[in-house]
Amino acid sequence: EAVLKTDLFRMRDAMDKFVGSAIALVLLLALAMAVSRRISGPVVALGEAARAARGGDQAARAPLAGPAEVVEVARQFNTLHEERLRADAELRNQAEALHLAQLGLRGRIKEQTCLYSVFRASEDLQRPLPEMLQDVAALLPPGWLYPEIAAARIELDGQVVASADIAAAVAEQSADIRVDGASRGRVT
């Protein structure tokens, strides 16, 4: 009977140790899961924010939650994303400025080409004036922004020449032709 009590006592002791170990294991697993969720949740959220930003979502931000290390990575991601958005905006602004500058330069090139062509057409002083004026009138529209709808008329000392019919024009630009301060005609 003493042996039986000793065996029962040992079994009870072993059972208590087993139950205690099982409880400790369950608590340890619960703690591990909580820590895992505390780390993996913010890391998953950071990954989702990165995917959203890569997809073009300008409002994408990583939540500043979780362990200090994860919060720091999220903060750095957000800073990087904001800097990228600023750089993209600056690049768009520079591209627009470049486009406007190119348009301006094309306009200046057209004007210079037109002026050079007019000079070439008018440099022969032996040429009859009506013929030279007609050539100059034909050379002026290509120097304007929309040459396909532009026309020119030159009036000089009573002579009138035109590159096309300008009676139907919706807008007009004119300048006097002055020689020694006196008005001798008009370019329209």
Coordinates of N, CA and C in Angstrom, one line a residue:
E1 N 0.8 -1.2 0.0 CA 0.0 0.0 0.0 C 0.9 1.3 0.0
A2 N 2.0 1.2 0.7 CA 2.9 2.4 0.7 C 3.5 2.5 -0.7
V3 N 3.7 1.4 -1.4 CA 4.3 1.5 -2.8 C 3.2 2.1 -3.7
L4 N 2.0 1.7 -3.5 CA 0.9 2.2 -4.3 C 0.7 3.7 -4.1
K5 N 0.8 4.2 -2.8 CA 0.7 5.6 -2.6 C 1.9 6.4 -3.2
T6 N 3.0 5.8 -3.1 CA 4.2 6.4 -3.7 C 4.0 6.5 -5.2
D7 N 3.5 5.4 -5.8 CA 3.3 5.5 -7.3 C 2.2 6.5 -7.7
L8 N 1.2 6.5 -6.9 CA 0.1 7.5 -7.1 C 0.6 8.9 -7.0
F9 N 1.5 9.1 -5.9 CA 2.0 10.4 -5.7 C 2.9 10.8 -6.9
R10 N 3.7 9.9 -7.4 CA 4.6 10.2 -8.5 C 3.7 10.5 -9.8
M11 N 2.7 9.7 -10.0 CA 1.8 9.9 -11.1 C 1.1 11.3 -11.0
R12 N 0.7 11.6 -9.8 CA 0.0 12.9 -9.7 C 1.0 14.0 -9.9
D13 N 2.2 13.9 -9.4 CA 3.3 14.9 -9.6 C 3.6 15.0 -11.1
A14 N 3.7 13.9 -11.8 CA 4.0 13.9 -13.2 C 2.9 14.5 -14.0
M15 N 1.6 14.2 -13.5 CA 0.4 14.8 -14.2 C 0.4 16.3 -13.9
D16 N 0.7 16.8 -12.7 CA 0.8 18.2 -12.4 C 1.9 18.9 -13.3
K17 N 3.0 18.3 -13.4 CA 4.1 18.8 -14.3 C 3.6 18.9 -15.7
F18 N 2.9 17.8 -16.2 CA 2.5 17.8 -17.6 C 1.4 18.9 -17.8
V19 N 0.5 19.0 -16.9 CA -0.6 20.1 -17.0 C 0.1 21.5 -17.0
G20 N 1.0 21.6 -16.0 CA 1.7 22.9 -15.9 C 2.5 23.2 -17.2
S21 N 3.2 22.2 -17.7 CA 3.9 22.4 -19.0 C 3.0 22.7 -20.1
A22 N 1.8 22.0 -20.2 CA 0.8 22.2 -21.3 C 0.3 23.7 -21.2
I23 N 0.0 24.1 -19.9 CA -0.5 25.5 -19.7 C 0.6 26.5 -20.2
A24 N 1.8 26.2 -19.8 CA 2.9 27.1 -20.1 C 3.1 27.1 -21.7
L25 N 3.0 26.0 -22.3 CA 3.1 25.9 -23.7 C 2.0 26.7 -24.4
V26 N 0.7 26.6 -24.0 CA -0.4 27.3 -24.5 C -0.2 28.8 -24.4
L27 N 0.2 29.2 -23.2 CA 0.5 30.6 -22.9 C 1.6 31.1 -23.8
L28 N 2.7 30.3 -24.0 CA 3.8 30.7 -24.8 C 3.3 30.8 -26.3
L29 N 2.5 29.9 -26.8 CA 2.0 29.9 -28.1 C 1.1 31.2 -28.3
A30 N 0.2 31.5 -27.3 CA -0.6 32.7 -27.4 C 0.2 33.9 -27.4
L31 N 1.3 34.0 -26.6 CA 2.2 35.1 -26.6 C 2.9 35.2 -28.0
A32 N 3.4 34.1 -28.5 CA 4.0 34.1 -29.8 C 3.1 34.6 -30.9
M33 N 1.8 34.2 -30.9 CA 0.9 34.6 -31.9 C 0.6 36.1 -31.7
A34 N 0.5 36.6 -30.5 CA 0.3 38.0 -30.3 C 1.5 38.8 -30.8
V35 N 2.7 38.4 -30.5 CA 3.9 39.1 -31.0 C 3.9 39.0 -32.5
S36 N 3.6 37.9 -33.1 CA 3.6 37.7 -34.5 C 2.6 38.6 -35.2
R37 N 1.4 38.7 -34.6 CA 0.4 39.6 -35.2 C 0.9 41.1 -35.0
R38 N 1.5 41.4 -33.9 CA 2.0 42.8 -33.7 C 3.0 43.1 -34.7
I39 N 3.8 42.2 -35.2 CA 4.9 42.4 -36.2 C 4.3 42.3 -37.6
S40 N 3.6 41.1 -37.8 CA 3.2 40.8 -39.2 C 2.1 41.8 -39.7
G41 N 1.2 42.2 -38.8 CA 0.2 43.2 -39.2 C 0.7 44.4 -39.8
P42 N 1.6 45.1 -39.1 CA 2.2 46.4 -39.7 C 3.1 46.1 -40.9
V43 N 3.7 44.9 -41.0 CA 4.6 44.6 -42.1 C 3.7 44.3 -43.3
V44 N 2.6 43.6 -43.1 CA 1.6 43.4 -44.2 C 1.1 44.7 -44.7
A45 N 0.7 45.6 -43.8 CA 0.2 47.0 -44.1 C 1.2 47.8 -44.9
L46 N 2.5 47.6 -44.5 CA 3.6 48.3 -45.2 C 3.7 47.8 -46.7
G47 N 3.6 46.5 -46.8 CA 3.6 45.9 -48.2 C 2.4 46.3 -49.0
E48 N 1.2 46.4 -48.4 CA 0.1 46.9 -49.2 C 0.3 48.3 -49.6
A49 N 0.8 49.2 -48.7 CA 1.1 50.6 -49.1 C 2.1 50.6 -50.2
A50 N 3.1 49.8 -50.2 CA 4.1 49.8 -51.3 C 3.5 49.4 -52.6
R51 N 2.6 48.4 -52.6 CA 2.0 47.9 -53.8 C 1.0 49.0 -54.3
A52 N 0.3 49.7 -53.4 CA -0.6 50.8 -53.8 C 0.2 51.9 -54.4
A53 N 1.4 52.3 -53.8 CA 2.2 53.4 -54.4 C 2.8 53.0 -55.7
R54 N 3.2 51.8 -55.9 CA 3.7 51.3 -57.1 C 2.6 51.3 -58.2
G55 N 1.4 51.1 -57.8 CA 0.3 51.1 -58.7 C -0.2 52.5 -59.1
G56 N 0.4 53.6 -58.5 CA 0.1 54.9 -58.8 C -0.8 55.7 -57.8
D57 N -1.1 55.0 -56.7 CA -1.9 55.6 -55.7 C -1.1 56.7 -54.9
Q58 N -1.4 57.9 -55.2 CA -0.6 59.0 -54.6 C -0.9 59.2 -53.1
A59 N -2.1 58.7 -52.7 CA -2.4 58.8 -51.3 C -1.9 57.7 -50.4
A60 N -1.3 56.7 -51.0 CA -0.8 55.5 -50.3 C 0.2 56.0 -49.2
R61 N 0.0 55.5 -48.0 CA 0.9 55.8 -46.9 C 0.9 54.5 -46.0
A62 N 2.1 54.2 -45.5 CA 2.2 53.1 -44.6 C 1.8 53.5 -43.2
P63 N 1.0 52.7 -42.5 CA 0.6 53.1 -41.1 C 1.8 53.1 -40.2
L64 N 1.9 54.1 -39.3 CA 3.0 54.1 -38.3 C 2.5 53.4 -37.1
A65 N 2.6 52.0 -37.2 CA 2.1 51.2 -36.1 C 3.0 50.0 -36.0
G66 N 3.1 49.4 -34.8 CA 3.9 48.2 -34.6 C 5.1 48.5 -33.8
P67 N 6.1 47.5 -33.8 CA 7.3 47.7 -33.1 C 8.1 48.9 -33.7
A68 N 9.0 49.5 -32.9 CA 9.7 50.7 -33.3 C 10.4 50.5 -34.6
E69 N 11.0 49.4 -34.9 CA 11.7 49.1 -36.1 C 10.8 49.2 -37.3
V70 N 9.6 48.6 -37.2 CA 8.6 48.6 -38.3 C 8.1 50.0 -38.5
V71 N 7.9 50.8 -37.4 CA 7.4 52.1 -37.5 C 8.5 53.0 -38.2
E72 N 9.7 52.8 -37.9 CA 10.8 53.5 -38.6 C 10.8 53.2 -40.1
V73 N 10.7 51.9 -40.4 CA 10.7 51.6 -41.9 C 9.4 52.2 -42.5
A74 N 8.3 52.2 -41.9 CA 7.1 52.8 -42.4 C 7.3 54.3 -42.6
R75 N 7.9 54.9 -41.6 CA 8.2 56.4 -41.7 C 9.1 56.7 -42.9
Q76 N 10.1 55.9 -43.1 CA 11.1 56.1 -44.2 C 10.4 55.8 -45.5
F77 N 9.5 54.8 -45.6 CA 8.8 54.5 -46.8 C 7.9 55.8 -47.1
N78 N 7.2 56.3 -46.2 CA 6.3 57.4 -46.4 C 7.1 58.6 -46.9
T79 N 8.3 58.9 -46.3 CA 9.1 60.0 -46.7 C 9.6 59.8 -48.1
L80 N 10.0 58.6 -48.4 CA 10.5 58.3 -49.8 C 9.4 58.5 -50.8
H81 N 8.2 58.0 -50.5 CA 7.0 58.1 -51.4 C 6.7 59.6 -51.6
E82 N 6.7 60.4 -50.6 CA 6.4 61.8 -50.7 C 7.5 62.5 -51.5
E83 N 8.7 62.1 -51.3 CA 9.8 62.7 -52.2 C 9.6 62.3 -53.6
R84 N 9.2 61.1 -53.9 CA 9.0 60.7 -55.2 C 7.9 61.4 -55.9
L85 N 6.8 61.7 -55.1 CA 5.7 62.4 -55.6 C 6.1 63.9 -56.0
R86 N 6.9 64.5 -55.1 CA 7.4 65.8 -55.4 C 8.3 65.8 -56.6
A87 N 9.2 64.8 -56.7 CA 10.1 64.7 -57.9 C 9.2 64.5 -59.2
D88 N 8.2 63.7 -59.1 CA 7.3 63.5 -60.3 C 6.7 64.8 -60.7
A89 N 6.2 65.5 -59.7 CA 5.5 66.8 -60.0 C 6.5 67.8 -60.6
E90 N 7.7 67.8 -60.1 CA 8.7 68.7 -60.6 C 9.1 68.3 -62.0
L91 N 9.2 67.0 -62.3 CA 9.5 66.5 -63.6 C 8.4 66.9 -64.6
R92 N 7.1 66.8 -64.2 CA 6.0 67.2 -65.0 C 6.1 68.7 -65.3
N93 N 6.4 69.5 -64.3 CA 6.5 70.9 -64.5 C 7.6 71.3 -65.4
Q94 N 8.7 70.6 -65.3 CA 9.9 70.8 -66.2 C 9.6 70.4 -67.6
A95 N 8.8 69.3 -67.7 CA 8.4 68.8 -69.1 C 7.5 69.8 -69.7
E96 N 6.6 70.4 -69.0 CA 5.7 71.4 -69.5 C 6.4 72.6 -69.9
A97 N 7.4 73.1 -69.0 CA 8.2 74.3 -69.3 C 9.0 74.0 -70.6
L98 N 9.5 72.8 -70.7 CA 10.3 72.5 -71.9 C 9.4 72.5 -73.2
H99 N 8.2 72.0 -73.0 CA 7.3 71.9 -74.2 C 7.0 73.4 -74.6
L100 N 6.7 74.2 -73.6 CA 6.4 75.6 -73.9 C 7.6 76.3 -74.6
A101 N 8.8 76.0 -74.0 CA 10.0 76.6 -74.6 C 10.2 76.1 -76.1
Q102 N 9.9 74.9 -76.3 CA 10.0 74.3 -77.7 C 9.1 75.0 -78.6
L103 N 7.8 75.2 -78.1 CA 6.8 75.9 -79.0 C 7.3 77.3 -79.3
G104 N 7.8 78.0 -78.3 CA 8.3 79.3 -78.5 C 9.5 79.4 -79.5
L105 N 10.4 78.4 -79.3 CA 11.5 78.3 -80.2 C 11.1 78.0 -81.7
R106 N 10.1 77.1 -81.8 CA 9.6 76.8 -83.1 C 9.0 78.1 -83.8
G107 N 8.3 78.9 -82.9 CA 7.7 80.1 -83.4 C 8.8 81.1 -83.9
R108 N 9.8 81.2 -83.0 CA 10.9 82.1 -83.4 C 11.6 81.6 -84.7
I109 N 11.8 80.3 -84.8 CA 12.4 79.8 -86.0 C 11.6 80.1 -87.3
K110 N 10.2 79.9 -87.1 CA 9.3 80.2 -88.2 C 9.4 81.7 -88.6
E111 N 9.5 82.5 -87.6 CA 9.6 84.0 -87.8 C 10.9 84.3 -88.5
Q112 N 12.0 83.8 -88.0 CA 13.3 84.0 -88.6 C 13.4 83.5 -90.0
T113 N 12.8 82.3 -90.3 CA 12.8 81.8 -91.6 C 12.0 82.7 -92.5
C114 N 10.9 83.2 -92.0 CA 10.0 84.1 -92.8 C 10.8 85.4 -93.1
L115 N 11.4 85.9 -92.1 CA 12.1 87.2 -92.4 C 13.3 87.0 -93.4
Y116 N 14.0 85.9 -93.2 CA 15.1 85.6 -94.2 C 14.5 85.4 -95.6
S117 N 13.4 84.7 -95.7 CA 12.7 84.5 -97.1 C 12.3 85.8 -97.6
V118 N 11.7 86.7 -96.8 CA 11.3 88.0 -97.3 C 12.5 88.8 -97.7
F119 N 13.5 88.8 -96.9 CA 14.8 89.5 -97.3 C 15.3 89.0 -98.7
R120 N 15.3 87.7 -98.8 CA 15.8 87.1 -100.1 C 14.9 87.5 -101.3
A121 N 13.6 87.6 -101.0 CA 12.7 87.9 -102.1 C 12.7 89.4 -102.5
S122 N 13.2 90.2 -101.5 CA 13.2 91.7 -101.8 C 14.6 92.3 -102.0
E123 N 15.6 91.4 -102.1 CA 16.9 92.0 -102.2 C 17.3 92.4 -103.7
D124 N 16.6 91.8 -104.6 CA 16.9 92.2 -106.0 C 16.1 93.5 -106.3
L125 N 16.8 94.6 -106.4 CA 16.2 95.9 -106.6 C 15.8 96.1 -108.0
Q126 N 16.2 95.2 -108.9 CA 15.8 95.4 -110.3 C 14.5 94.7 -110.6
R127 N 14.0 93.9 -109.7 CA 12.8 93.2 -109.9 C 11.6 94.2 -109.9
P128 N 10.5 93.9 -110.7 CA 9.4 94.7 -110.6 C 8.7 94.7 -109.2
L129 N 8.3 95.8 -108.8 CA 7.7 96.0 -107.4 C 6.4 95.1 -107.2
P130 N 5.5 95.0 -108.1 CA 4.3 94.2 -107.9 C 4.6 92.7 -107.8
E131 N 5.6 92.2 -108.6 CA 6.1 90.8 -108.5 C 6.7 90.6 -107.1
M132 N 7.6 91.5 -106.7 CA 8.2 91.3 -105.4 C 7.2 91.3 -104.2
L133 N 6.3 92.3 -104.3 CA 5.2 92.4 -103.2 C 4.4 91.1 -103.2
Q134 N 4.1 90.6 -104.4 CA 3.3 89.3 -104.4 C 4.0 88.2 -103.8
D135 N 5.3 88.1 -104.0 CA 6.2 87.0 -103.4 C 6.2 87.2 -101.9
V136 N 6.4 88.4 -101.5 CA 6.5 88.7 -100.0 C 5.2 88.4 -99.4
A137 N 4.0 88.7 -100.0 CA 2.7 88.4 -99.4 C 2.5 86.9 -99.3
A138 N 3.1 86.1 -100.2 CA 3.0 84.7 -100.2 C 3.9 84.1 -99.1
L139 N 5.0 84.8 -98.8 CA 5.9 84.3 -97.8 C 5.5 84.6 -96.3
L140 N 4.6 85.6 -96.1 CA 4.3 85.9 -94.7 C 3.5 84.9 -93.9
P141 N 2.4 84.3 -94.5 CA 1.6 83.3 -93.7 C 2.4 82.2 -93.1
P142 N 3.4 81.6 -93.7 CA 4.2 80.5 -93.1 C 4.9 81.0 -91.8
G143 N 5.1 82.3 -91.6 CA 5.7 82.8 -90.4 C 4.8 82.9 -89.2
W144 N 3.5 82.7 -89.4 CA 2.5 82.8 -88.3 C 2.2 81.5 -87.7
L145 N 1.6 81.5 -86.5 CA 1.3 80.3 -85.8 C 0.5 79.3 -86.5
Y146 N -0.5 79.7 -87.2 CA -1.4 78.8 -87.9 C -1.4 79.2 -89.4
P147 N -0.3 78.8 -90.1 CA -0.2 79.3 -91.5 C -1.3 78.7 -92.4
E148 N -1.9 77.6 -92.1 CA -3.0 77.0 -92.9 C -4.2 77.9 -93.0
I149 N -4.4 78.8 -92.0 CA -5.6 79.6 -92.0 C -5.1 81.1 -92.1
A150 N -3.9 81.4 -92.3 CA -3.4 82.8 -92.4 C -3.3 83.2 -93.8
A151 N -3.5 84.5 -94.0 CA -3.4 85.2 -95.3 C -2.7 86.5 -95.1
A152 N -2.1 87.1 -96.1 CA -1.4 88.4 -96.0 C -1.9 89.3 -97.1
R153 N -2.0 90.6 -96.8 CA -2.3 91.6 -97.8 C -1.3 92.7 -97.6
I154 N -0.7 93.2 -98.7 CA 0.3 94.3 -98.7 C -0.3 95.4 -99.5
E155 N -0.4 96.6 -98.9 CA -0.8 97.8 -99.7 C 0.4 98.7 -99.6
L156 N 0.9 99.1 -100.8 CA 2.0 100.0 -100.9 C 1.9 101.0 -102.0
D157 N 1.8 102.3 -101.7 CA 1.7 103.3 -102.8 C 0.6 103.0 -103.7
G158 N -0.6 102.6 -103.2 CA -1.8 102.3 -104.0 C -1.8 100.9 -104.7
Q159 N -0.8 100.2 -104.6 CA -0.8 98.8 -105.1 C -1.2 97.9 -104.0
V160 N -2.0 96.9 -104.3 CA -2.5 95.9 -103.3 C -2.3 94.5 -103.9
V161 N -1.6 93.7 -103.0 CA -1.4 92.3 -103.4 C -1.8 91.5 -102.2
A162 N -2.2 90.2 -102.4 CA -2.6 89.4 -101.3 C -2.2 87.9 -101.5
S163 N -2.0 87.2 -100.5 CA -1.6 85.8 -100.6 C -2.9 84.9 -100.8
A164 N -4.0 85.4 -100.3 CA -5.3 84.7 -100.4 C -6.4 85.7 -100.1
D165 N -7.6 85.3 -100.3 CA -8.8 86.1 -100.0 C -8.9 86.3 -98.5
I166 N -8.7 87.5 -98.0 CA -8.7 87.8 -96.5 C -10.0 88.4 -96.1
A167 N -11.0 88.5 -97.0 CA -12.3 89.1 -96.6 C -13.0 88.3 -95.5
A168 N -12.8 87.0 -95.5 CA -13.5 86.2 -94.5 C -12.7 86.0 -93.2
A169 N -11.6 86.7 -93.0 CA -10.8 86.5 -91.8 C -11.5 86.8 -90.6
V170 N -11.3 86.0 -89.5 CA -11.9 86.2 -88.2 C -11.1 87.0 -87.3
A171 N -9.8 87.2 -87.6 CA -8.9 88.0 -86.8 C -8.0 88.7 -87.8
E172 N -7.4 89.8 -87.3 CA -6.5 90.6 -88.2 C -5.4 91.2 -87.4
Q173 N -4.3 91.3 -88.0 CA -3.1 91.9 -87.4 C -2.6 92.8 -88.5
S174 N -2.3 94.1 -88.2 CA -1.9 95.1 -89.2 C -0.8 95.9 -88.7
A175 N 0.0 96.4 -89.6 CA 1.1 97.3 -89.3 C 1.3 98.3 -90.5
D176 N 1.6 99.5 -90.2 CA 1.8 100.5 -91.2 C 3.2 100.3 -91.8
I177 N 3.3 100.6 -93.1 CA 4.6 100.6 -93.8 C 5.0 102.1 -93.8
R178 N 6.1 102.4 -93.1 CA 6.5 103.8 -93.0 C 7.9 103.9 -93.7
V179 N 8.0 105.0 -94.4 CA 9.3 105.3 -95.1 C 9.6 106.8 -94.7
D180 N 10.7 107.0 -94.1 CA 11.1 108.4 -93.6 C 10.0 109.0 -92.8
G181 N 9.3 108.2 -91.9 CA 8.3 108.7 -91.0 C 6.9 108.9 -91.6
A182 N 6.8 108.7 -92.9 CA 5.5 108.9 -93.6 C 4.9 107.5 -93.9
S183 N 3.6 107.4 -93.7 CA 2.9 106.1 -94.0 C 2.7 106.0 -95.5
R184 N 3.2 104.9 -96.0 CA 3.0 104.7 -97.5 C 2.2 103.4 -97.8
G185 N 1.8 102.8 -96.7 CA 0.9 101.6 -97.0 C 0.7 100.8 -95.7
R186 N 0.3 99.6 -95.8 CA -0.1 98.7 -94.7 C 0.2 97.3 -95.0
V187 N 0.6 96.5 -94.0 CA 0.7 95.0 -94.1 C -0.4 94.5 -93.2
T188 N -1.3 93.6 -93.7 CA -2.3 93.0 -93.0 C -2.3 91.5 -93.1

